[in-house]
JSON list of C-alpha atoms in Angstrom, two decimals:
[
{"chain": "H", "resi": 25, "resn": "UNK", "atom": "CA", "xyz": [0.00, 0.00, 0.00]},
{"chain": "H", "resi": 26, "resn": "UNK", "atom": "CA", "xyz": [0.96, 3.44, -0.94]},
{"chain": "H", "resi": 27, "resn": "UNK", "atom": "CA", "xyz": [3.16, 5.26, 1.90]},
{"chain": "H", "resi": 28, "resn": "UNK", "atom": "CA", "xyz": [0.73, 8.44, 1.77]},
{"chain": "H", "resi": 29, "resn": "UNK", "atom": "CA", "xyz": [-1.92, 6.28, 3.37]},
{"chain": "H", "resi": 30, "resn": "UNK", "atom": "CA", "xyz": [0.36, 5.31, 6.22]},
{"chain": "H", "resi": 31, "resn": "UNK", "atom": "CA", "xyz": [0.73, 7.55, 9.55]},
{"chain": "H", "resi": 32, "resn": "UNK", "atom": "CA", "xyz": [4.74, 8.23, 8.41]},
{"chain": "H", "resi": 33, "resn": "UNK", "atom": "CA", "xyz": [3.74, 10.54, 5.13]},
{"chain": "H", "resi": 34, "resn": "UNK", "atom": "CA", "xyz": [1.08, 13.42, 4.77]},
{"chain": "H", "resi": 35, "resn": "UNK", "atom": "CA", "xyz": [-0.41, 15.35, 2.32]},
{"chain": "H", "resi": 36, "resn": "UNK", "atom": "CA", "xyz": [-1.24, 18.23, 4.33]},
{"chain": "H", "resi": 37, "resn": "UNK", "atom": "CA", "xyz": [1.93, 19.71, 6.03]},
{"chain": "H", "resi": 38, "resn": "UNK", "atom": "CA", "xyz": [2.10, 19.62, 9.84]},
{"chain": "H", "resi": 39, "resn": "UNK", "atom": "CA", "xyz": [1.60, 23.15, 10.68]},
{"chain": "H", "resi": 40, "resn": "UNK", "atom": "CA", "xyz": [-1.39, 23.76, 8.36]},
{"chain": "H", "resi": 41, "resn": "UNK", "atom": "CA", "xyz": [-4.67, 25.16, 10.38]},
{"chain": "H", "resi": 42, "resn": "UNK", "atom": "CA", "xyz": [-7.32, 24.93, 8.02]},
{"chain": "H", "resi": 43, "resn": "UNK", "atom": "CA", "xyz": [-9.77, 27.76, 9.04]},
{"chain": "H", "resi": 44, "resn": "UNK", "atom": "CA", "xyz": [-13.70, 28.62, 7.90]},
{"chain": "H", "resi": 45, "resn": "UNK", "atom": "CA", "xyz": [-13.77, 31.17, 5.32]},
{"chain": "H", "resi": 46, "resn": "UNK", "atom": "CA", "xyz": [-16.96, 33.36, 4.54]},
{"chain": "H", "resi": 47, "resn": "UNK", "atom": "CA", "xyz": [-18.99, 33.47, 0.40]},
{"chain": "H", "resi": 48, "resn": "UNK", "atom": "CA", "xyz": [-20.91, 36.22, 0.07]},
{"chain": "H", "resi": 49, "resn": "UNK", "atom": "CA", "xyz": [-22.49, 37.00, -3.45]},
{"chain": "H", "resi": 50, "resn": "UNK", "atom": "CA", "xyz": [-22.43, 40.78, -5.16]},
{"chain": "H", "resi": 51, "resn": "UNK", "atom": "CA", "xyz": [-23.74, 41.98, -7.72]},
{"chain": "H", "resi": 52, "resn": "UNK", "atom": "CA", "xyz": [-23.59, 40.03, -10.99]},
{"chain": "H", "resi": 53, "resn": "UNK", "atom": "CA", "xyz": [-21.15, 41.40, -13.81]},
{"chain": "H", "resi": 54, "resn": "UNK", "atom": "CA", "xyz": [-21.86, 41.90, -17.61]},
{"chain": "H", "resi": 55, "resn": "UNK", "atom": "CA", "xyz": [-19.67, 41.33, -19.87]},
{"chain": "H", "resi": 56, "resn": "UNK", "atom": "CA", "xyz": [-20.29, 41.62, -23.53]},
{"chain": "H", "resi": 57, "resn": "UNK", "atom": "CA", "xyz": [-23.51, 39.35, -23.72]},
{"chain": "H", "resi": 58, "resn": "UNK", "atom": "CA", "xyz": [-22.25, 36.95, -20.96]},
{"chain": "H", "resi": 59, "resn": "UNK", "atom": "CA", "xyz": [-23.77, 37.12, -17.78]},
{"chain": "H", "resi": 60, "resn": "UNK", "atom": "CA", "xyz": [-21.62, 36.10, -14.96]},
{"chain": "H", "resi": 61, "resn": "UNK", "atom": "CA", "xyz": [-23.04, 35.73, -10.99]},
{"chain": "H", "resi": 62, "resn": "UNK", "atom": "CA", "xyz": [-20.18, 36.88, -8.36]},
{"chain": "H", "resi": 63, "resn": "UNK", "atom": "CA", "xyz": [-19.13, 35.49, -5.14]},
{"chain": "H", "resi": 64, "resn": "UNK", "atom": "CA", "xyz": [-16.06, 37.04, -2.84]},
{"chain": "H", "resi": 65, "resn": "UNK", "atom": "CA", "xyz": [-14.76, 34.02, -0.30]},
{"chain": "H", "resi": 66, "resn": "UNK", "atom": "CA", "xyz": [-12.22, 35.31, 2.29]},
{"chain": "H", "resi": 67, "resn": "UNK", "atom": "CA", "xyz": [-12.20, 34.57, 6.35]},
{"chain": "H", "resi": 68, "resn": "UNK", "atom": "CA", "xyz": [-14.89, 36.37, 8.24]},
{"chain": "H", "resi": 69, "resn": "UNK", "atom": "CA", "xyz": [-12.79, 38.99, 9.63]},
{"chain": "H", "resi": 70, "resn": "UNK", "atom": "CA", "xyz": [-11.21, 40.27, 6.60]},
{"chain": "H", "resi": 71, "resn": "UNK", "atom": "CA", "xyz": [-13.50, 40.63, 3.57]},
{"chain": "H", "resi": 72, "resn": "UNK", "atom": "CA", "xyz": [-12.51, 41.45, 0.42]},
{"chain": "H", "resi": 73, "resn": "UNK", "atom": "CA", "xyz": [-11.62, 44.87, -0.09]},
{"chain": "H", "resi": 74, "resn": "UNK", "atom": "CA", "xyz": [-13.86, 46.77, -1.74]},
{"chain": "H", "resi": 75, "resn": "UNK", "atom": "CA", "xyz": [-11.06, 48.46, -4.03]},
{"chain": "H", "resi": 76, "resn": "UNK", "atom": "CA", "xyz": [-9.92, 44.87, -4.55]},
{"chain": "H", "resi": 77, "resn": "UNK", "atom": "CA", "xyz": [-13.21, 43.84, -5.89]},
{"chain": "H", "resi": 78, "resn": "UNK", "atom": "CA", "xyz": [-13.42, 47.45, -8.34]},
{"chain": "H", "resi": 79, "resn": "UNK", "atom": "CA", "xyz": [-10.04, 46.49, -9.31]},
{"chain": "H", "resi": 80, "resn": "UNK", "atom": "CA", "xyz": [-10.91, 43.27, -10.20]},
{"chain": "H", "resi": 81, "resn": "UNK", "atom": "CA", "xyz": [-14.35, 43.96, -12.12]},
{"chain": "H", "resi": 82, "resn": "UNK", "atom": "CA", "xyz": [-12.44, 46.32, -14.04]},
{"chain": "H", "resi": 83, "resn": "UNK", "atom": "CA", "xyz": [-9.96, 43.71, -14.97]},
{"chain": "H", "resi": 84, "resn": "UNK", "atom": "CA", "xyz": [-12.44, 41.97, -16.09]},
{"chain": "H", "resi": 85, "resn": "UNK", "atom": "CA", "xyz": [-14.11, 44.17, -18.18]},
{"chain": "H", "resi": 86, "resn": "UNK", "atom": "CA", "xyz": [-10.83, 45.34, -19.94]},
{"chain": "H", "resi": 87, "resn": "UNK", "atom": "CA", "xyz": [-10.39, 41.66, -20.67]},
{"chain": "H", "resi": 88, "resn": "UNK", "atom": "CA", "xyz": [-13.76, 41.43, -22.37]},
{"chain": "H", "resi": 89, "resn": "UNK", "atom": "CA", "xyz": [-13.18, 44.43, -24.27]},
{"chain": "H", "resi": 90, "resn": "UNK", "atom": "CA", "xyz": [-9.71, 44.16, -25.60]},
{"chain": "H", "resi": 91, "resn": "UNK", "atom": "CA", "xyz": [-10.84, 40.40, -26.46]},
{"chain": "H", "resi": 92, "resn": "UNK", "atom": "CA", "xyz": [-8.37, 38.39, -24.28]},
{"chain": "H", "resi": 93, "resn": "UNK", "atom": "CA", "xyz": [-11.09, 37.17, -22.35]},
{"chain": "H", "resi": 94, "resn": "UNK", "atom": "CA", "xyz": [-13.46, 35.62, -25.04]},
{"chain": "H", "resi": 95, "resn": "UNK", "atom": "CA", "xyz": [-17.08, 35.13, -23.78]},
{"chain": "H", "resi": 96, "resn": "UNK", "atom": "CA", "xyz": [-20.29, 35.30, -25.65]},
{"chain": "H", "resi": 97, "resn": "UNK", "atom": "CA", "xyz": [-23.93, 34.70, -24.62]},
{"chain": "H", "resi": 98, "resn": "UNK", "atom": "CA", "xyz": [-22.82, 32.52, -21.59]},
{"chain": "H", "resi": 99, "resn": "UNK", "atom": "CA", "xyz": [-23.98, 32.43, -17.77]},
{"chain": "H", "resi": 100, "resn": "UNK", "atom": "CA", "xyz": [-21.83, 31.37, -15.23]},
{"chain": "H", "resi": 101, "resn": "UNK", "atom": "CA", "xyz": [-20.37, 33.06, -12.40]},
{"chain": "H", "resi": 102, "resn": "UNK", "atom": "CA", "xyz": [-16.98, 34.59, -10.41]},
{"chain": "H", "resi": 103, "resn": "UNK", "atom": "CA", "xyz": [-14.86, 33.58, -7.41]},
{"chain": "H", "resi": 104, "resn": "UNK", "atom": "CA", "xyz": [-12.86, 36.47, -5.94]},
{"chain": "H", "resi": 105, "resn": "UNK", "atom": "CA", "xyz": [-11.29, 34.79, -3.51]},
{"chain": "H", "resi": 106, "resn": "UNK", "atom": "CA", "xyz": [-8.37, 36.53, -0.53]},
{"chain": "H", "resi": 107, "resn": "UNK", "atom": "CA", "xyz": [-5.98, 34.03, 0.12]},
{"chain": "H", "resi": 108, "resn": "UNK", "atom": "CA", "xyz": [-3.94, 35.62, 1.93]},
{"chain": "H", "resi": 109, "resn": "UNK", "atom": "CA", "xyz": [-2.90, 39.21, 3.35]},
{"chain": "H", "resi": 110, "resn": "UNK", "atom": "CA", "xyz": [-2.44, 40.56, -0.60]},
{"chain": "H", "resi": 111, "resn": "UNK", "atom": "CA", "xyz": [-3.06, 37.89, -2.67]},
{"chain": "H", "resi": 112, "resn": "UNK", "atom": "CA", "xyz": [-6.53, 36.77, -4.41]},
{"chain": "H", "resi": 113, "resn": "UNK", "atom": "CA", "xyz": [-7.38, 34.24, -7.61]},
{"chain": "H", "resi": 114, "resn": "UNK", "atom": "CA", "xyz": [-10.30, 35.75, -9.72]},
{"chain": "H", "resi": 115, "resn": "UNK", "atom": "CA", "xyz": [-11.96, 32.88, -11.25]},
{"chain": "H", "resi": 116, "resn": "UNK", "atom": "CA", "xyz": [-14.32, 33.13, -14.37]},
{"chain": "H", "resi": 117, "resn": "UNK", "atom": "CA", "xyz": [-16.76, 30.02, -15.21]},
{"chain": "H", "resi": 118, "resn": "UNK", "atom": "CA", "xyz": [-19.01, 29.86, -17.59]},
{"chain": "H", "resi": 119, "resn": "UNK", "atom": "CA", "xyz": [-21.54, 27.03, -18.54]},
{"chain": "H", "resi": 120, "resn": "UNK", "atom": "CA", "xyz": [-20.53, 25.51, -22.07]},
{"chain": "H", "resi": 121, "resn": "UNK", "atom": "CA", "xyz": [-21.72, 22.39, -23.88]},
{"chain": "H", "resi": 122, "resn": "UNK", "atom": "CA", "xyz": [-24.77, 22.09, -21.87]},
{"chain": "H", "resi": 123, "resn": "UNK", "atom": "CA", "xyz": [-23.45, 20.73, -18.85]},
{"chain": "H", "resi": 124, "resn": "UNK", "atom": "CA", "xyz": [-19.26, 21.62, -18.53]},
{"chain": "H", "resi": 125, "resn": "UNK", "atom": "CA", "xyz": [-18.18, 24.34, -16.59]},
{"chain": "H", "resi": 126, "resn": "UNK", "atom": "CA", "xyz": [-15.09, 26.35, -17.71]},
{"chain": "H", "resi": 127, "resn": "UNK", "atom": "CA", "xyz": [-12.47, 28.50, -16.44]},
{"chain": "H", "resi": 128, "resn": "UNK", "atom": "CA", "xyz": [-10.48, 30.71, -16.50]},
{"chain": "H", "resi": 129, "resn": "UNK", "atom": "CA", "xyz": [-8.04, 32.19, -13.44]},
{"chain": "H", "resi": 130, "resn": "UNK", "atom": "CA", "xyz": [-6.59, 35.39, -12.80]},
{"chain": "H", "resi": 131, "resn": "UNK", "atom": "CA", "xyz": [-4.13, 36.49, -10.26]},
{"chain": "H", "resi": 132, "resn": "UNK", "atom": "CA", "xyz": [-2.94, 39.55, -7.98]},
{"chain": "H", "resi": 133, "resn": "UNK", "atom": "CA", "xyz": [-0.31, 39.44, -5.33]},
{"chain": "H", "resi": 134, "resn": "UNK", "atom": "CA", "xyz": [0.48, 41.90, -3.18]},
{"chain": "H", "resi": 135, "resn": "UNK", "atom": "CA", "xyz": [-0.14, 45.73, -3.43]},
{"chain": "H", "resi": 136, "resn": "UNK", "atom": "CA", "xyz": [2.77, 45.98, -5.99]},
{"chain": "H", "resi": 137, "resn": "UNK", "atom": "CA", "xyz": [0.96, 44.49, -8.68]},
{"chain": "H", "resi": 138, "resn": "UNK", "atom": "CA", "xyz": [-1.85, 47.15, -10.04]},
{"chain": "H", "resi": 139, "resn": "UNK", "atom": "CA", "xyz": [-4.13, 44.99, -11.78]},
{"chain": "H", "resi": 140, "resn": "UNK", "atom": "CA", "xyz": [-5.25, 41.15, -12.14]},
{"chain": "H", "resi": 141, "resn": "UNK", "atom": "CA", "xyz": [-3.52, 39.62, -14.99]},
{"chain": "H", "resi": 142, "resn": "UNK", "atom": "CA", "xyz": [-3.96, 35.60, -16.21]},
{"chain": "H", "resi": 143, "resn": "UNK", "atom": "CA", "xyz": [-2.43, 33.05, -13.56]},
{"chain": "H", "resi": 144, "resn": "UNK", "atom": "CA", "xyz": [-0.55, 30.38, -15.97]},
{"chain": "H", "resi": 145, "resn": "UNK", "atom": "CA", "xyz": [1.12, 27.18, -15.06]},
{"chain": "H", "resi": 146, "resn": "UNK", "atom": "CA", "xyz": [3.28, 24.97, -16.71]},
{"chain": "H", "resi": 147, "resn": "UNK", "atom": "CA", "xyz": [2.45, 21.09, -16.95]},
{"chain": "H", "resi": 148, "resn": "UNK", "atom": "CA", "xyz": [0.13, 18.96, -16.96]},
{"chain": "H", "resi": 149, "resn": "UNK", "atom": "CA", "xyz": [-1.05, 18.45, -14.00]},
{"chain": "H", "resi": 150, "resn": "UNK", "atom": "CA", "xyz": [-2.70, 21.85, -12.23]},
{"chain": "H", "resi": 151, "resn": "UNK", "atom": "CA", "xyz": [-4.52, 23.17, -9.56]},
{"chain": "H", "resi": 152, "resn": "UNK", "atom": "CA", "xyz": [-8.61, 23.90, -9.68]},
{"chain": "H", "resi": 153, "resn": "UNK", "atom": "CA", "xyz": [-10.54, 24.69, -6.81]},
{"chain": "H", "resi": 154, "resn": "UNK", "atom": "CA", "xyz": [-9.25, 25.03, -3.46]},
{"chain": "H", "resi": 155, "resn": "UNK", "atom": "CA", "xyz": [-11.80, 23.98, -0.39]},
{"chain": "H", "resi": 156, "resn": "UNK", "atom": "CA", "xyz": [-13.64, 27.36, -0.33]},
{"chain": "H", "resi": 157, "resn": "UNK", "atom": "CA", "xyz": [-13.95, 27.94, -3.38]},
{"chain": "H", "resi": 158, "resn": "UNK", "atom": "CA", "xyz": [-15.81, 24.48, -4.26]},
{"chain": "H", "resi": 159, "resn": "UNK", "atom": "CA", "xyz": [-18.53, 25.77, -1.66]},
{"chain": "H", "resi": 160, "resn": "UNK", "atom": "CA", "xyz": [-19.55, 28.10, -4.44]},
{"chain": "H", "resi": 161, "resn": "UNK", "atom": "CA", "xyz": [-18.68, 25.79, -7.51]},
{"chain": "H", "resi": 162, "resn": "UNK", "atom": "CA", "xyz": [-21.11, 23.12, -5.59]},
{"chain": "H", "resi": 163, "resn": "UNK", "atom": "CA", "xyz": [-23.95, 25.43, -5.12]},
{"chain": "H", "resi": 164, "resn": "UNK", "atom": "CA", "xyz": [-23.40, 26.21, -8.92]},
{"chain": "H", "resi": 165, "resn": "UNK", "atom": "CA", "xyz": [-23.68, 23.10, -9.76]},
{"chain": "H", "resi": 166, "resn": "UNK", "atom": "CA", "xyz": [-27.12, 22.50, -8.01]},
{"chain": "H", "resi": 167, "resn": "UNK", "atom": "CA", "xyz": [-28.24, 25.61, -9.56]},
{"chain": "H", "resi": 168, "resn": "UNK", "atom": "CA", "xyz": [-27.45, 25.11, -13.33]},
{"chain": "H", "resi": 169, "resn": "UNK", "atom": "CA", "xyz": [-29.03, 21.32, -12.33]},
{"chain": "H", "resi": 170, "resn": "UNK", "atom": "CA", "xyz": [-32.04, 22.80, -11.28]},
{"chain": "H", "resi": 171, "resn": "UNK", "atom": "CA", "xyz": [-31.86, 25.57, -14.62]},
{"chain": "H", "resi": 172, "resn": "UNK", "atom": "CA", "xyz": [-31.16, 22.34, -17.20]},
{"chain": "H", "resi": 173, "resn": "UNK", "atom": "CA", "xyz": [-34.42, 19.91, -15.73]},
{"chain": "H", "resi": 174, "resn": "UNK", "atom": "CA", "xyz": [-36.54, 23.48, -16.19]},
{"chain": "H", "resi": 175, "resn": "UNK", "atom": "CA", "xyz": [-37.84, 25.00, -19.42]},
{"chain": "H", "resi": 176, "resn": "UNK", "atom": "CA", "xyz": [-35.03, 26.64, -19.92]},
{"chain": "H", "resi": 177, "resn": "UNK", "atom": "CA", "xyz": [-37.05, 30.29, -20.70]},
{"chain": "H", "resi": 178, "resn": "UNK", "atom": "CA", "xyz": [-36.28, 33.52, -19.52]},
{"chain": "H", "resi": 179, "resn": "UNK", "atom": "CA", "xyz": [-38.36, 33.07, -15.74]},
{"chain": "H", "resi": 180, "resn": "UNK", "atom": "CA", "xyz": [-35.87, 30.21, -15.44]},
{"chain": "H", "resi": 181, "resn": "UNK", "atom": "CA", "xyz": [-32.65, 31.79, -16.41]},
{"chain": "H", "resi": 182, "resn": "UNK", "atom": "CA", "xyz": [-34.19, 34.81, -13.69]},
{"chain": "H", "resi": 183, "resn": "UNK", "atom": "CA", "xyz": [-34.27, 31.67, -11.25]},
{"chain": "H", "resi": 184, "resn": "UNK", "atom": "CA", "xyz": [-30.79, 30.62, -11.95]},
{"chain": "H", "resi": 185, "resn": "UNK", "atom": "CA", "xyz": [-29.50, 34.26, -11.18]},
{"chain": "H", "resi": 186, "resn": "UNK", "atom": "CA", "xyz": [-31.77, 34.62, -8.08]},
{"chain": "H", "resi": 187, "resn": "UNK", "atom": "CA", "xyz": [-30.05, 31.28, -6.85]},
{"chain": "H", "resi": 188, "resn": "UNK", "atom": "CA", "xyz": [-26.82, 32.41, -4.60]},
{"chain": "H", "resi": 189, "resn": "UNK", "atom": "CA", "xyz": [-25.04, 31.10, -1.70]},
{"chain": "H", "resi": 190, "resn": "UNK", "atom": "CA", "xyz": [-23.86, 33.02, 0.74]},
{"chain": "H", "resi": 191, "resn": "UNK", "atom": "CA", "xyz": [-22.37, 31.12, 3.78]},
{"chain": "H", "resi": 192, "resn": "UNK", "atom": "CA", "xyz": [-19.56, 29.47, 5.90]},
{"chain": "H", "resi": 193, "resn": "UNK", "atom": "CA", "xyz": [-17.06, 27.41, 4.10]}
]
């Protein structure tokens, strides 16, 4: 049997203290024709910034417009989530192919960087969703459910948008 699953070798290093972090939705962002739902996840006592978040819609919307962030006639939604002190992932999904979410991720660390720019990675093998942030992506996931068993009209696609979490993680 694999070492990991023995009490000699962890996964999680030894001073790790996982702590409860805090979703709370804002308002939904347009961009072009896609219509994206927005959740900030950081620990209760330090929120998001609300210059972070400006600074971060605005990223955003520069993206859209300049064409490096290609979206068209999607829903989805947005994790800005505070890692740390200074550093946050911006995380765009949108529903594609009926049933697939998609991503992209955007970065800013520290005060000396002035706007979010792509995260990139090399190989194959990459992050996704931390803890936290598949709080939100779960709740999504129950919501587009719900949106692809209904009709499918315009009241529905209201539901879908109605349908936030906002919560302990």
């Amino acid at each position: 049997m694999s070492a990991v699953l023995s009490a000699d070798v962890s996964p999680v290093r030894a001073d790790y203290r996982h702590i409860s972090k805090l979703i709370r939705p804002a308002p939904a962002i347009t961009l072009g024709d896609a219509v994206l739902k927005w959740y900030d996840i950081a620990p209760a006592g330090e929120p998001v910034p609300c210059d972070v978040q400006v600074l971060a819609r605005g990223s955003l919307r520069a993206a859209a417009e300049s064409g490096s962030l290609a979206l068209s006639d999607e829903l989805g939604f947005v994790i800005l989530h505070r890692c740390g002190e200074s550093f946050y992932f911006l995380i765009v999904s949108t529903w594609r192919n009926d049933n697939e979410v998609w991503e992209t991720v955007w970065a800013k660390n520290g005060e000396g960087e002035v706007s979010f720019r792509p995260w990139t990675l090399e190989g194959t093998h990459r992050p996704t969703f931390c803890v936290w942030e598949l709080g939100a992506v779960w709740h999504e996931q129950q919501a587009w459910s719900r949106f692809l068993r209904s009709e499918r009209d315009a009241e529905s696609r209201a539901s879908y948008f109605d349908d936030v979490f906002a919560g302990e993680v």
